[in-house]
Tab-separated table of C-alpha atoms in Angstrom:
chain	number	residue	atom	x	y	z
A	3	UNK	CA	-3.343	-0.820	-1.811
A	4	UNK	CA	-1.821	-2.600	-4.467
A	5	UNK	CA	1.220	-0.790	-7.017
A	6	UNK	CA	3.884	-1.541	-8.979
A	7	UNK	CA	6.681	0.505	-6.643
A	8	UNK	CA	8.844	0.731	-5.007
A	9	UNK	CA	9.469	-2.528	-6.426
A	10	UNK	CA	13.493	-4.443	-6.640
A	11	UNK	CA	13.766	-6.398	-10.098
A	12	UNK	CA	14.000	-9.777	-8.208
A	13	UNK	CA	10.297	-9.069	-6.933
A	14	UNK	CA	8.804	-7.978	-10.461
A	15	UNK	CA	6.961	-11.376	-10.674
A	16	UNK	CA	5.157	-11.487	-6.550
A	17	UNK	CA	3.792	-7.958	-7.535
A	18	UNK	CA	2.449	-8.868	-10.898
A	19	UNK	CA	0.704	-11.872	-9.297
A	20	UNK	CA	-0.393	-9.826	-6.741
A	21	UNK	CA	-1.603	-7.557	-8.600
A	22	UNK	CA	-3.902	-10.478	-10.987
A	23	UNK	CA	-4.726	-11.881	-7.927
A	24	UNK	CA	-6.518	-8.509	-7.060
A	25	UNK	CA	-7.676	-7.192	-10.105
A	26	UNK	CA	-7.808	-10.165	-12.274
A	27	UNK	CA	-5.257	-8.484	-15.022
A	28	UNK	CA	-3.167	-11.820	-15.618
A	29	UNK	CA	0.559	-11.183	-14.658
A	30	UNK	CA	2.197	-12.372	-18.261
A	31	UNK	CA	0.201	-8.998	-19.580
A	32	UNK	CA	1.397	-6.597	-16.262
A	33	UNK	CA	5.059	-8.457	-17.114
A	34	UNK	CA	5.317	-8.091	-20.493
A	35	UNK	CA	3.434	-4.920	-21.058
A	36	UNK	CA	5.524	-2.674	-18.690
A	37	UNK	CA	9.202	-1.830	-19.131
A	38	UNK	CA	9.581	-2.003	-15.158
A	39	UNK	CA	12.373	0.168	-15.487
A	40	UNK	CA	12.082	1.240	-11.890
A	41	UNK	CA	13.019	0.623	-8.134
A	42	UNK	CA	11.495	3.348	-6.399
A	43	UNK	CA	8.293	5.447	-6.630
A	44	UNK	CA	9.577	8.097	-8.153
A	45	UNK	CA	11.397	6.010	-10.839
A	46	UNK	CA	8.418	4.420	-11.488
A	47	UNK	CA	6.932	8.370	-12.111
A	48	UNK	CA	9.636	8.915	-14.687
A	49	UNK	CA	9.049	5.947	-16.326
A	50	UNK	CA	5.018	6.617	-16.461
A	51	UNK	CA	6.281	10.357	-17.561
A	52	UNK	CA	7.675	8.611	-21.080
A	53	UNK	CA	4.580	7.093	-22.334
A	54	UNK	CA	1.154	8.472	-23.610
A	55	UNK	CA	-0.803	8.905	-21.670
A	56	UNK	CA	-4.309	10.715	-21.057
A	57	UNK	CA	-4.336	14.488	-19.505
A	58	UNK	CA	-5.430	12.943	-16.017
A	59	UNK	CA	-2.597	10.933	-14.518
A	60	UNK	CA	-2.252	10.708	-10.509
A	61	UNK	CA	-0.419	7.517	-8.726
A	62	UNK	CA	-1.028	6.254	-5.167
A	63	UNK	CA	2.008	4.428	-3.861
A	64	UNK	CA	0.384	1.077	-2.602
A	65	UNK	CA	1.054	-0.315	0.577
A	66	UNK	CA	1.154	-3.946	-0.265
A	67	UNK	CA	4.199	-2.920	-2.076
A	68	UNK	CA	5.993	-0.657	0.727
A	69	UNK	CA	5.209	-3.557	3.111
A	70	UNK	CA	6.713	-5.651	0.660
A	71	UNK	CA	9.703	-4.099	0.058
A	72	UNK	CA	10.645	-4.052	3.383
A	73	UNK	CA	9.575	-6.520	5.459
A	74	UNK	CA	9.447	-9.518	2.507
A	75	UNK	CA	7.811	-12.324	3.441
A	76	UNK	CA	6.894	-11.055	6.888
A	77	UNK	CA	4.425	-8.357	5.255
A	78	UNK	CA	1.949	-11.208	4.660
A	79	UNK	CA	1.671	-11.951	8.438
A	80	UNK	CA	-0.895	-10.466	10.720
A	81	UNK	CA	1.903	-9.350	13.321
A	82	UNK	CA	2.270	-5.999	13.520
A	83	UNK	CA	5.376	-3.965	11.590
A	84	UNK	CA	8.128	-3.489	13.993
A	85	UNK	CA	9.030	0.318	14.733
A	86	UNK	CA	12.285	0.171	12.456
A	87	UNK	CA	9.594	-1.419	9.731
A	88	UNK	CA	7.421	1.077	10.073
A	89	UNK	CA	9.905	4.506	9.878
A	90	UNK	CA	11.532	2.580	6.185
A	91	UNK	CA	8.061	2.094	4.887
A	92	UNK	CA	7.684	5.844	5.852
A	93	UNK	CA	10.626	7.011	4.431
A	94	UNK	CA	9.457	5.407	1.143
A	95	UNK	CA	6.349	6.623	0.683
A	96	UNK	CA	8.324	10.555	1.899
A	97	UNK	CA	10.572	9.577	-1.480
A	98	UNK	CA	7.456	9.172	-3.713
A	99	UNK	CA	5.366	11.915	-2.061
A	100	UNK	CA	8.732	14.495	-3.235
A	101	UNK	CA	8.965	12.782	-6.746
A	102	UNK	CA	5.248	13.583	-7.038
A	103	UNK	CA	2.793	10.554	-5.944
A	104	UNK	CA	-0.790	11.859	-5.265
A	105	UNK	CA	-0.495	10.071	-1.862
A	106	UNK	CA	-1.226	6.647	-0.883
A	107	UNK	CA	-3.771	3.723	-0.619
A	108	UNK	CA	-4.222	1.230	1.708
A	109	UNK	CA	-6.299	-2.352	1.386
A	110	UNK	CA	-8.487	-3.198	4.422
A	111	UNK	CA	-10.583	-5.974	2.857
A	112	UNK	CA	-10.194	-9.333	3.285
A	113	UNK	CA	-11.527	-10.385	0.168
A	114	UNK	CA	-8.124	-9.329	-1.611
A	115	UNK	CA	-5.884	-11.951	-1.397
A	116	UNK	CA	-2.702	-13.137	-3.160
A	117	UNK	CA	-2.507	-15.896	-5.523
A	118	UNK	CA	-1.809	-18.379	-2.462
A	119	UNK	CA	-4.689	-16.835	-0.767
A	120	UNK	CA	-3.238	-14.993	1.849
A	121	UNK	CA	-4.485	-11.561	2.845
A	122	UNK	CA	-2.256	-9.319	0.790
A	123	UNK	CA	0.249	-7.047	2.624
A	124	UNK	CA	-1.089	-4.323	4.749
A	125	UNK	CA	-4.718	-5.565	5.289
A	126	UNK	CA	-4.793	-6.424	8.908
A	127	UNK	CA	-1.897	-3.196	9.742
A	128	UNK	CA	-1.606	-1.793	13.242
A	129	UNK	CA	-3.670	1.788	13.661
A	130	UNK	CA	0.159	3.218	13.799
A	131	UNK	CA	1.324	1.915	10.869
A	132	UNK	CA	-1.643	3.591	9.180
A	133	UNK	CA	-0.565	6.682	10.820
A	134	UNK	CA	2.759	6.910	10.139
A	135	UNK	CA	1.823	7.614	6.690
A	136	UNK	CA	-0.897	9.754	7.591
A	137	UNK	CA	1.919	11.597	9.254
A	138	UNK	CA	4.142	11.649	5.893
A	139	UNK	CA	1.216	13.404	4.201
A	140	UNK	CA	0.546	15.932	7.080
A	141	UNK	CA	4.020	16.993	7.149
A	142	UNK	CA	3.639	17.229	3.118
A	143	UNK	CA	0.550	19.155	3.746
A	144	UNK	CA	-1.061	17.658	0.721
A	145	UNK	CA	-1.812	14.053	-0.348
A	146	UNK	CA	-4.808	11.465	-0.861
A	147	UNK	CA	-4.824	8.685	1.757
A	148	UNK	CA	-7.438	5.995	0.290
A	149	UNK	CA	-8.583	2.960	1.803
A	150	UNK	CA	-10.483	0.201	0.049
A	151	UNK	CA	-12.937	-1.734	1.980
A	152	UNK	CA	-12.408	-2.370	5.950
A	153	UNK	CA	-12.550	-5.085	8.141
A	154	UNK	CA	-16.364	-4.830	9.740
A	155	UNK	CA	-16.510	-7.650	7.741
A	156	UNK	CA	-14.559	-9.837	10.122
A	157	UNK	CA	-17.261	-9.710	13.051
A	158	UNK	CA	-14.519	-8.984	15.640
A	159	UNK	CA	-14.316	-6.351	18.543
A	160	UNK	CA	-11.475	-3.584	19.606
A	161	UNK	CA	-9.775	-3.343	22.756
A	162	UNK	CA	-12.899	-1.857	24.588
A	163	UNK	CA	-15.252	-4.136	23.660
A	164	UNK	CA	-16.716	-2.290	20.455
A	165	UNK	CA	-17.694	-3.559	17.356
A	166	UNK	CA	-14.976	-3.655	14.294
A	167	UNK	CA	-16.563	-0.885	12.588
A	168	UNK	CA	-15.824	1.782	15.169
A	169	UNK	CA	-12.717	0.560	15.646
A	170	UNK	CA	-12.013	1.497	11.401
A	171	UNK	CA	-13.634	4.618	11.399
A	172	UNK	CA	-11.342	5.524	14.903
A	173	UNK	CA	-8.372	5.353	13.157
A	174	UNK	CA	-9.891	6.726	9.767
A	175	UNK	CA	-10.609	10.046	11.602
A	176	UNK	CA	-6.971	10.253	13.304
A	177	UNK	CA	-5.948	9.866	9.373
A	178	UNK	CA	-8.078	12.698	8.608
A	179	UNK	CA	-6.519	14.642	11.632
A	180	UNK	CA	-3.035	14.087	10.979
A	181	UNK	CA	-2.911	14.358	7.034
């Protein structure tokens, strides 16, 4: 769930602690060791494209940074993605899925957090935010939606009364459906 784009140059530094804060790669290394020559996801492709690289290379675009991108600050709260939120975050990950992202992942465990401790973007996201981009890849007709972790872990219960867990793999199979 976490990438480096689509990423604007003033928010270079709240993805690379992000992205220590998840995988423990400390941000002065992720800022000085990339040329972040990029805004979008499929600038960020072309700049990947320049350097060496190993004969298996496939990028996810995350969605702690689509949420970020758009919404800003807001992407950290547990409130649901307004409508207009939800089509730009769409129309993002449509932009990297024609410059040639694999698909897209997603972070559903609360044990990811930013450096302040926060949930990072995306974890508690609304079943149709999740599908929006399910849609994207469906109408692609190719794509990897990936999902670390899910939220059994926080002991709650859906709108009918069932466990977390079913709740997850509901919308996990509506993913399947539509992508």
């Amino acid at each position: 769930g976490v990438t480096f784009a689509p990423c604007r140059p003033d928010d270079q530094a709240e993805l690379a602690a992000l992205m220590e804060s998840v995988e423990d790669i400390p941000r002065d290394a992720i800022r000085d060791g990339m040329p972040w020559d990029w805004v979008t996801y499929g600038d960020y492709l072309a700049s990947i494209d320049r350097l060496p690289k190993g004969p298996n290379v496939g990028g996810l675009v995350g969605h702690s940074a689509l949420r970020h991108y758009v919404m800003g600050a807001r992407g950290l709260d547990e409130a649901p993605a307004s409508a207009a939120d939800i089509a730009a975050m769409a129309d993002l990950l449509d932009e990297a899925m024609r410059s040639g992202a694999l698909g897209f992942s997603t972070n559903r465990t609360s044990l990811h957090k930013t450096p302040d401790g926060v949930p990072i973007p995306g974890t508690y996201a609304a079943a149709d935010e999740l599908y929006a981009f399910a849609d994207v890849l469906g109408r692609h007709r190719a794509g990897v939606f990936e999902s670390a972790g899910g939220l059994a872990e926080r002991d709650t219960a859906d709108e009918k009364g069932y466990p977390q867990i079913t709740a997850e793999l509901a919308w996990m199979a509506e993913v399947s459906r539509r992508s």
